[in-house]
PDB file of C-alpha atoms in Angstrom:
ATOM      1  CA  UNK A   1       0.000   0.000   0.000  1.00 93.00           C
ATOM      2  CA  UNK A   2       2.705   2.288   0.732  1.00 93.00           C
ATOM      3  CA  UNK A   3       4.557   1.753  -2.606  1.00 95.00           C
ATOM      4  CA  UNK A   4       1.287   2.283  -4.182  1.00 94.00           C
ATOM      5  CA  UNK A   5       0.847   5.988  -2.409  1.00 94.00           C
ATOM      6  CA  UNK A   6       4.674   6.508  -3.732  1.00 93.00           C
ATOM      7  CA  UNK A   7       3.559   5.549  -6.842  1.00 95.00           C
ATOM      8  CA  UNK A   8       0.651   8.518  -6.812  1.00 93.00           C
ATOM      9  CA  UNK A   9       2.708  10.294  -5.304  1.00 90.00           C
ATOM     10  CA  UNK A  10       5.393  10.364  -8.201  1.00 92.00           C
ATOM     11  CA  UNK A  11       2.512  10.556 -10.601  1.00 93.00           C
ATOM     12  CA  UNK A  12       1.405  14.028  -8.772  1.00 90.00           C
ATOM     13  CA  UNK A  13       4.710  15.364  -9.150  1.00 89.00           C
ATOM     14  CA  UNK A  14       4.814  14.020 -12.959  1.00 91.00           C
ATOM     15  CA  UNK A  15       1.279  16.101 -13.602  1.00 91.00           C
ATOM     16  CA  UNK A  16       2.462  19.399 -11.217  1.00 90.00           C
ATOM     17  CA  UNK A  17       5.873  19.247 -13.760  1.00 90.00           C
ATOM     18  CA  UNK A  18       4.152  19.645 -16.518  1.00 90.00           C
ATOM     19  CA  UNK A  19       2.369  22.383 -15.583  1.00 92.00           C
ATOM     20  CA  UNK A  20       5.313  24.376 -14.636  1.00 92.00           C
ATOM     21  CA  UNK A  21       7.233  23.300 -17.989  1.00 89.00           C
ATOM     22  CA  UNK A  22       4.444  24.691 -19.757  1.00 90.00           C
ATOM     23  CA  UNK A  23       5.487  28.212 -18.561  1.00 91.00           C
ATOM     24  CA  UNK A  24       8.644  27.842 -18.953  1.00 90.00           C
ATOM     25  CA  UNK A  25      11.712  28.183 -22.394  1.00 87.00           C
ATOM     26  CA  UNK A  26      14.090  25.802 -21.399  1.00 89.00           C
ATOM     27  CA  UNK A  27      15.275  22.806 -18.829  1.00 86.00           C
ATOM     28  CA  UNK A  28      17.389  25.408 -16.393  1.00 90.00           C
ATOM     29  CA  UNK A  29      14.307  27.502 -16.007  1.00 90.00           C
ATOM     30  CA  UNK A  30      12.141  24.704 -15.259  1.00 87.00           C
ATOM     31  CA  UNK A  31      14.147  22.979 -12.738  1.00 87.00           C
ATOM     32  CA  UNK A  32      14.556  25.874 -11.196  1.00 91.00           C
ATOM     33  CA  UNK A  33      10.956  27.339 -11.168  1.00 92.00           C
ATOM     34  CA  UNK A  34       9.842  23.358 -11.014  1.00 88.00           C
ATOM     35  CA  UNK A  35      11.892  23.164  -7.310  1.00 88.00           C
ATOM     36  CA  UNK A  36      10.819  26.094  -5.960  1.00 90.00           C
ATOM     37  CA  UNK A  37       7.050  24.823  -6.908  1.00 88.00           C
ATOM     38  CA  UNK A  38       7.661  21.642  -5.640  1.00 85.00           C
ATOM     39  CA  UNK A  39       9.157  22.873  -2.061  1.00 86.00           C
ATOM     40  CA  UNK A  40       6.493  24.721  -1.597  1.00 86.00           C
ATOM     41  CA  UNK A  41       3.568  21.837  -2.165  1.00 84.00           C
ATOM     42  CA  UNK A  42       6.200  19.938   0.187  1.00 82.00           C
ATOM     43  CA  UNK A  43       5.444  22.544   3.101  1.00 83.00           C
ATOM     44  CA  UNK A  44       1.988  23.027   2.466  1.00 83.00           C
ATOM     45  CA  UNK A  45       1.159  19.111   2.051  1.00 80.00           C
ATOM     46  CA  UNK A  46       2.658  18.521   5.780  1.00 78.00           C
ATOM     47  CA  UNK A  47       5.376  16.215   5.080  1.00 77.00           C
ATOM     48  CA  UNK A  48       7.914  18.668   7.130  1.00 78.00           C
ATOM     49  CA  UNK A  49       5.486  19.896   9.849  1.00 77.00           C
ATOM     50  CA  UNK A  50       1.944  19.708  11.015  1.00 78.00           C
ATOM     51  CA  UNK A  51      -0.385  21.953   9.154  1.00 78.00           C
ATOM     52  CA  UNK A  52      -2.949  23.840  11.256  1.00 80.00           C
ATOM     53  CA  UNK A  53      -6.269  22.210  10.638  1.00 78.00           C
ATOM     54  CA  UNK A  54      -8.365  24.413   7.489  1.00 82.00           C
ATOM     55  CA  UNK A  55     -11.096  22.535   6.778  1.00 83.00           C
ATOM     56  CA  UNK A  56     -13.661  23.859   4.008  1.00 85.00           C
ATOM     57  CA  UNK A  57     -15.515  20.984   3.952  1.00 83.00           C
ATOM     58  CA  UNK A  58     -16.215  17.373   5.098  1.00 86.00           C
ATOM     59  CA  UNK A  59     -16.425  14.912   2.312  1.00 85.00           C
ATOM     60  CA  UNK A  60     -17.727  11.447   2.878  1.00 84.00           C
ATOM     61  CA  UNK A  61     -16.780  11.940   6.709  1.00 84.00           C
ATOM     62  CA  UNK A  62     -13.365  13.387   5.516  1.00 84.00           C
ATOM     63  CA  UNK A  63     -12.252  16.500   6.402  1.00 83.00           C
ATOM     64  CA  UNK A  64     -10.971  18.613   2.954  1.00 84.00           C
ATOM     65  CA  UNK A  65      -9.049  21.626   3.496  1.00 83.00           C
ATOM     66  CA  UNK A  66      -7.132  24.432   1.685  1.00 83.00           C
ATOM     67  CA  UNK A  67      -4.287  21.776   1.645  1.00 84.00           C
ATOM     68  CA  UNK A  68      -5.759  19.137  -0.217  1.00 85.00           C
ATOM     69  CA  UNK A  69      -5.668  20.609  -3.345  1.00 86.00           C
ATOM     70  CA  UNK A  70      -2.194  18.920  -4.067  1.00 87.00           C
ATOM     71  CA  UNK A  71      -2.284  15.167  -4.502  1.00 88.00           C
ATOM     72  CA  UNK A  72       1.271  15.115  -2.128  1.00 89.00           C
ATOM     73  CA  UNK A  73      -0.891  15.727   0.645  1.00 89.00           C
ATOM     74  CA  UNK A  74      -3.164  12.885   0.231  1.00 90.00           C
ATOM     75  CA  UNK A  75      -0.548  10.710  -0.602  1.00 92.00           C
ATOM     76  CA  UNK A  76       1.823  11.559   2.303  1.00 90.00           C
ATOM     77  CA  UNK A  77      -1.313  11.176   4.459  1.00 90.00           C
ATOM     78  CA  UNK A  78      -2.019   7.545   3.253  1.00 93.00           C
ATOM     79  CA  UNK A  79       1.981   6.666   3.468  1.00 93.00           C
ATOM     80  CA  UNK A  80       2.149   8.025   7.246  1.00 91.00           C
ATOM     81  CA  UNK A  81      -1.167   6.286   8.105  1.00 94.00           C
ATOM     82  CA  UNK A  82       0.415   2.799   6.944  1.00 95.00           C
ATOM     83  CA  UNK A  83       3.859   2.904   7.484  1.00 94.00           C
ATOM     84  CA  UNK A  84       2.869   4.328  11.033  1.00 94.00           C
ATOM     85  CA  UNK A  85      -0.152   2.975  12.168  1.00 95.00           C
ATOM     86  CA  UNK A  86      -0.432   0.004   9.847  1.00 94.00           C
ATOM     87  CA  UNK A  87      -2.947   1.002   7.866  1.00 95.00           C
ATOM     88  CA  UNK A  88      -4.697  -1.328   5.348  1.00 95.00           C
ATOM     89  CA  UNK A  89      -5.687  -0.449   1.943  1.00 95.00           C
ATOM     90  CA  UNK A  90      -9.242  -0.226   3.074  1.00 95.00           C
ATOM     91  CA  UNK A  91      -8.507   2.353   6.309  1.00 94.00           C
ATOM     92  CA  UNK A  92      -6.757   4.980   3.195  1.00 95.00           C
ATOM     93  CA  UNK A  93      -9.086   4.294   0.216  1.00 95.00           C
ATOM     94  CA  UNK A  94     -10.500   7.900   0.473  1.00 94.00           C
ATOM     95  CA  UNK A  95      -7.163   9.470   0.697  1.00 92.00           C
ATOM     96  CA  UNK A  96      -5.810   7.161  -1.670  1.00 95.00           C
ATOM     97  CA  UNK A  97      -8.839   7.934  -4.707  1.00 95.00           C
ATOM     98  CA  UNK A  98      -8.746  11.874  -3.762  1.00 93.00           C
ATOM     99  CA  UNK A  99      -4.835  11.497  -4.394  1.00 93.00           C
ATOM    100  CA  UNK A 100      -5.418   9.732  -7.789  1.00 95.00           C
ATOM    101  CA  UNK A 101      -8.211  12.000  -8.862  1.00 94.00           C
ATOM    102  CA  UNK A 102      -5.641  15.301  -7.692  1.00 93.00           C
ATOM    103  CA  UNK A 103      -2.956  13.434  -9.664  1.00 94.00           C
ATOM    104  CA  UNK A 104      -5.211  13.029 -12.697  1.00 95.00           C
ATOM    105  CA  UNK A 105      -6.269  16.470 -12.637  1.00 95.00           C
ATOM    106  CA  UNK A 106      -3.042  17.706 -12.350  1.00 92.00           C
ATOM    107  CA  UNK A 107      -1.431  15.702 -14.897  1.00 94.00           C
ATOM    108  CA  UNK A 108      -4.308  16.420 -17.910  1.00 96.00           C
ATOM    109  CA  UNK A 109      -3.809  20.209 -16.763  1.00 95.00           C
ATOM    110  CA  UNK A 110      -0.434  19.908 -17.706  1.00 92.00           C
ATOM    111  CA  UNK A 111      -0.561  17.813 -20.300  1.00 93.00           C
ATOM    112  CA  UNK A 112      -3.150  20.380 -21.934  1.00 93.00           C
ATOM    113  CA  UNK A 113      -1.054  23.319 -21.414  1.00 92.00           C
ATOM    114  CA  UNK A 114       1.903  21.819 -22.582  1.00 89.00           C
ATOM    115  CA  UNK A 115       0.372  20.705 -25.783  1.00 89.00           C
ATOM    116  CA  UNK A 116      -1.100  24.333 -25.708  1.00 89.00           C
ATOM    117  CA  UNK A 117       1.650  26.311 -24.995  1.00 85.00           C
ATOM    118  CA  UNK A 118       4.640  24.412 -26.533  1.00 80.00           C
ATOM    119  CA  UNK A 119       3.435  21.874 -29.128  1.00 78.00           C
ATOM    120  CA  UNK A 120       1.016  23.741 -31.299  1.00 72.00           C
ATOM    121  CA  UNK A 121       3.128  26.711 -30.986  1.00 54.00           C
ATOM    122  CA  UNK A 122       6.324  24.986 -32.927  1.00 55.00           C
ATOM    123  CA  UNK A 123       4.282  23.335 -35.390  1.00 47.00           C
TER     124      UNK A 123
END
């Protein structure tokens, strides 16, 4: 279960990538702009430190907050649950499917603007 929230995880960080290549000209720019982007949804997903609680809404019993808008959060959440407190795949299916559905948000985003941005624009 845990290699599986990795897994979303790295497919989060695939999708948030692309979106920040898509505003960028060249590799430097993006690894640069790309880290800074990706420290930042580190902090804010509370893999460092504890994020006070900023909940908009409850979901299915769930509390959803400002924070859960990046899939690292749910992800994270689901890896500290069972690698922790021995969480089975049942006890982090929410987190788990509002990770996926993050990551596949994220990664069509990107994909779009990419295609948008850099791929129509050369051609």
């Amino acid at each position: 279960v845990a290699v599986l929230a990795a897994l979303l995880l790295a497919f989060g960080g695939v999708g948030l990538g692309l979106v920040v290549a898509s505003f960028t000209r060249n590799d430097s720019e993006a690894g640069n702009i790309g880290g800074a982007v990706m420290m930042v949804q580190v902090f804010l997903s509370g893999a460092m430190f504890p994020m006070p609680a900023a909940t908009l809404f409850v979901l299915g019993g769930h509390e959803m907050g400002v924070y859960d808008i990046f899939p690292a959060t749910h992800a994270l959440e689901a890896m500290r649950q069972v690698l922790l407190y021995g969480a089975s795949l049942s006890d982090v299916a929410f987190r788990m499917v509002a990770g996926l559905v993050m990551s596949v948000l994220f990664f069509a985003v990107g994909v779009g603007l990419f295609q948008r941005l850099h791929m129509r624009a050369g051609g």
